[in-house]
Amino acid sequence: MEKTLDIIPVSEWGFFTLPRPMVIAGPCSAESEEQVLETARGLASWGIHMFRAGIWKPRTHPGCFEGVGVAGLKWLKKVKEETGMAVCTEVANEKHVYECLKYGVDMLWIGARTTANPFLMQEIADALQDTDVPVLVKNPINPDLELWIGALERLNQAGIKKLGVIHRGFSTTNSKPYRNAPGWQLAIELRARFPELPFFADPSHMGGSRKYLQELSQRAMDLGLEGLMIESHCNPDVALSDAKQQLTPTDLRTLIESLIIREKDSVDQDYREGIEQLRAQIDILDENLLNTLGSRMDVSQKIGTYKRDHNVAILQMARWDEIMDEMKKNARVHGLSEKFIEAVFNAIHEESVRIQNEVLAGGPQA
């Protein structure tokens, strides 16, 4: 049975206005009352309605700046009073939740490290039960879709219906040139499974540098995501955390105004007819792909039988390396990336090995 979430549409939260993108902006960390208020004033002057600031900052090593704590919540309250902006911050345990509720924080988000911990997620969900506070959940550090979904489910089961997600990329051994590998495919899969979820991208943590923020923000818009969470600081160069990825309020405005916002669909008759014809072609090609893959696996099964009867091991890595090298060469001819072809053919090889293993084991396993 397909899982569902009981969600209140983001249009009913009272914070965000159309057209896209919905923007959440503010410093990585609340550092001082002056810094918080100056940044908020700059953002409010051109229409940002949701102000963000980290109050508690998870850090890998002790001794690093780990946030100002509860004192910063008082500064967020002043932002609300002076600018009329709503405010949000990250929570990582039930104590954080209770403090935020006490100071009237309008929205919370869950960080990548916390999302990956079911114990902390349940603790936060229990603390939020019977409240009406919206919560955005960042993807876990590692690309694990079920962990992400599990965090959402725990909150939803506690009665949190104003629920959304933030895609901030994944920590991998090869994320170059970005700080975190975008891993857009996982975000697309989550969107396909839960299309009702409001979806934000966090290009600041994804890129790790100001120079990548525009391209990542544009990609998020091209994929149809609703919003962006971007870090903004009145003086980024002296920020106590993540200085390289923050923009001044003025530079952020320039970025937002540069984005090309595409419609999610069109009622134009020429478009509808053209896109349906192209989709029909795709359907036929996909069917042919499935038929071809099925035929390939039939041959793999025969190869498995042949190897079993002649007492030959399944893995023949020299042969596979030859195939992969040839496919990468052919990829260029067809205008396909080597990375894409490598992923596709590795998946095909893995399935082929599985089928041959079944043959050696005496037939398909129940």
Short mmCIF file of N, CA, C and O in Angstrom, two decimals, residues 28 35 52 63 89 99 106 115 122 135 140 174 179 188 211 228 238 241 243 245 274 297 313 330 349 354 356:
data_model
loop_
_atom_site.label_atom_id
_atom_site.label_comp_id
_atom_site.label_asym_id
_atom_site.label_seq_id
_atom_site.Cartn_x
_atom_site.Cartn_y
_atom_site.Cartn_z
N CYS A 28 23.57 32.19 8.71
CA CYS A 28 23.83 30.82 9.17
C CYS A 28 23.64 30.76 10.68
O CYS A 28 22.95 29.89 11.19
N GLN A 35 23.83 42.23 14.55
CA GLN A 35 23.96 41.50 13.29
C GLN A 35 22.63 40.93 12.83
O GLN A 35 22.27 41.01 11.64
N ARG A 52 15.46 33.39 8.84
CA ARG A 52 16.08 32.23 9.46
C ARG A 52 17.37 32.64 10.16
O ARG A 52 18.06 33.58 9.73
N GLY A 63 34.78 23.17 20.75
CA GLY A 63 35.58 24.39 20.73
C GLY A 63 35.22 25.31 19.59
O GLY A 63 35.62 26.49 19.59
N THR A 89 14.07 28.65 13.05
CA THR A 89 15.40 28.18 13.44
C THR A 89 15.42 26.67 13.46
O THR A 89 14.38 26.00 13.38
N GLU A 99 12.06 25.61 24.08
CA GLU A 99 12.55 26.99 24.12
C GLU A 99 11.97 27.81 22.97
O GLU A 99 11.56 28.97 23.13
N ASP A 106 8.08 30.96 14.76
CA ASP A 106 6.96 30.64 13.88
C ASP A 106 7.10 29.32 13.14
O ASP A 106 6.10 28.68 12.81
N THR A 115 17.83 14.46 11.24
CA THR A 115 16.93 13.66 10.42
C THR A 115 17.35 12.20 10.39
O THR A 115 16.50 11.30 10.34
N GLN A 122 11.86 11.16 17.05
CA GLN A 122 10.69 10.83 17.87
C GLN A 122 10.58 11.77 19.06
O GLN A 122 9.47 12.19 19.44
N VAL A 135 6.93 22.58 10.27
CA VAL A 135 8.26 22.00 10.38
C VAL A 135 8.76 21.60 8.99
O VAL A 135 8.04 20.95 8.22
N PRO A 140 18.63 13.63 5.16
CA PRO A 140 19.74 13.14 5.98
C PRO A 140 21.07 13.33 5.27
O PRO A 140 21.11 13.53 4.05
N ASN A 174 32.89 12.20 -3.08
CA ASN A 174 33.15 12.91 -4.34
C ASN A 174 32.00 13.86 -4.64
O ASN A 174 31.10 13.55 -5.42
N ARG A 179 30.05 21.65 -2.04
CA ARG A 179 30.27 21.20 -0.67
C ARG A 179 29.58 19.86 -0.43
O ARG A 179 30.12 18.95 0.18
N ILE A 188 13.89 14.17 -6.52
CA ILE A 188 12.83 13.92 -7.50
C ILE A 188 11.99 12.72 -7.10
O ILE A 188 10.76 12.72 -7.23
N LYS A 211 29.73 31.40 -5.27
CA LYS A 211 29.77 31.34 -6.74
C LYS A 211 28.85 30.27 -7.32
O LYS A 211 28.56 30.29 -8.52
N LEU A 228 13.29 28.36 -1.73
CA LEU A 228 14.73 28.34 -1.46
C LEU A 228 14.97 28.78 -0.02
O LEU A 228 14.33 29.71 0.47
N VAL A 238 32.91 38.37 7.75
CA VAL A 238 33.29 38.23 9.16
C VAL A 238 32.37 37.27 9.91
O VAL A 238 32.40 37.19 11.13
N SER A 241 30.37 31.51 11.14
CA SER A 241 30.20 30.18 10.55
C SER A 241 29.78 30.32 9.10
O SER A 241 29.02 31.22 8.74
N ALA A 243 31.11 31.44 6.32
CA ALA A 243 31.25 32.78 5.73
C ALA A 243 31.22 32.75 4.21
O ALA A 243 30.66 33.64 3.57
N GLN A 245 29.65 30.97 2.07
CA GLN A 245 28.42 30.64 1.34
C GLN A 245 27.28 31.63 1.60
O GLN A 245 26.16 31.41 1.14
N GLY A 274 2.03 19.21 -28.65
CA GLY A 274 3.44 18.85 -28.87
C GLY A 274 3.99 17.96 -27.79
O GLY A 274 4.68 16.96 -28.07
N MET A 297 18.72 -10.08 -20.18
CA MET A 297 18.76 -10.93 -19.00
C MET A 297 18.49 -12.40 -19.33
O MET A 297 18.98 -13.31 -18.65
N ALA A 313 33.65 -19.44 -12.74
CA ALA A 313 33.16 -18.42 -11.81
C ALA A 313 32.31 -17.38 -12.55
O ALA A 313 32.51 -17.11 -13.74
N ASN A 330 31.31 4.82 -26.71
CA ASN A 330 30.08 4.97 -27.48
C ASN A 330 29.19 6.06 -26.89
O ASN A 330 28.39 6.69 -27.60
N HIS A 349 24.80 -4.79 -15.00
CA HIS A 349 25.75 -5.84 -14.61
C HIS A 349 25.36 -6.47 -13.27
O HIS A 349 25.43 -7.71 -13.11
N ARG A 354 23.20 -11.18 -10.44
CA ARG A 354 22.17 -11.77 -9.57
C ARG A 354 21.49 -12.96 -10.26
O ARG A 354 21.29 -14.02 -9.65
N GLN A 356 22.70 -14.84 -12.69
CA GLN A 356 23.64 -15.95 -12.81
C GLN A 356 23.85 -16.65 -11.47
O GLN A 356 24.03 -17.88 -11.41
#
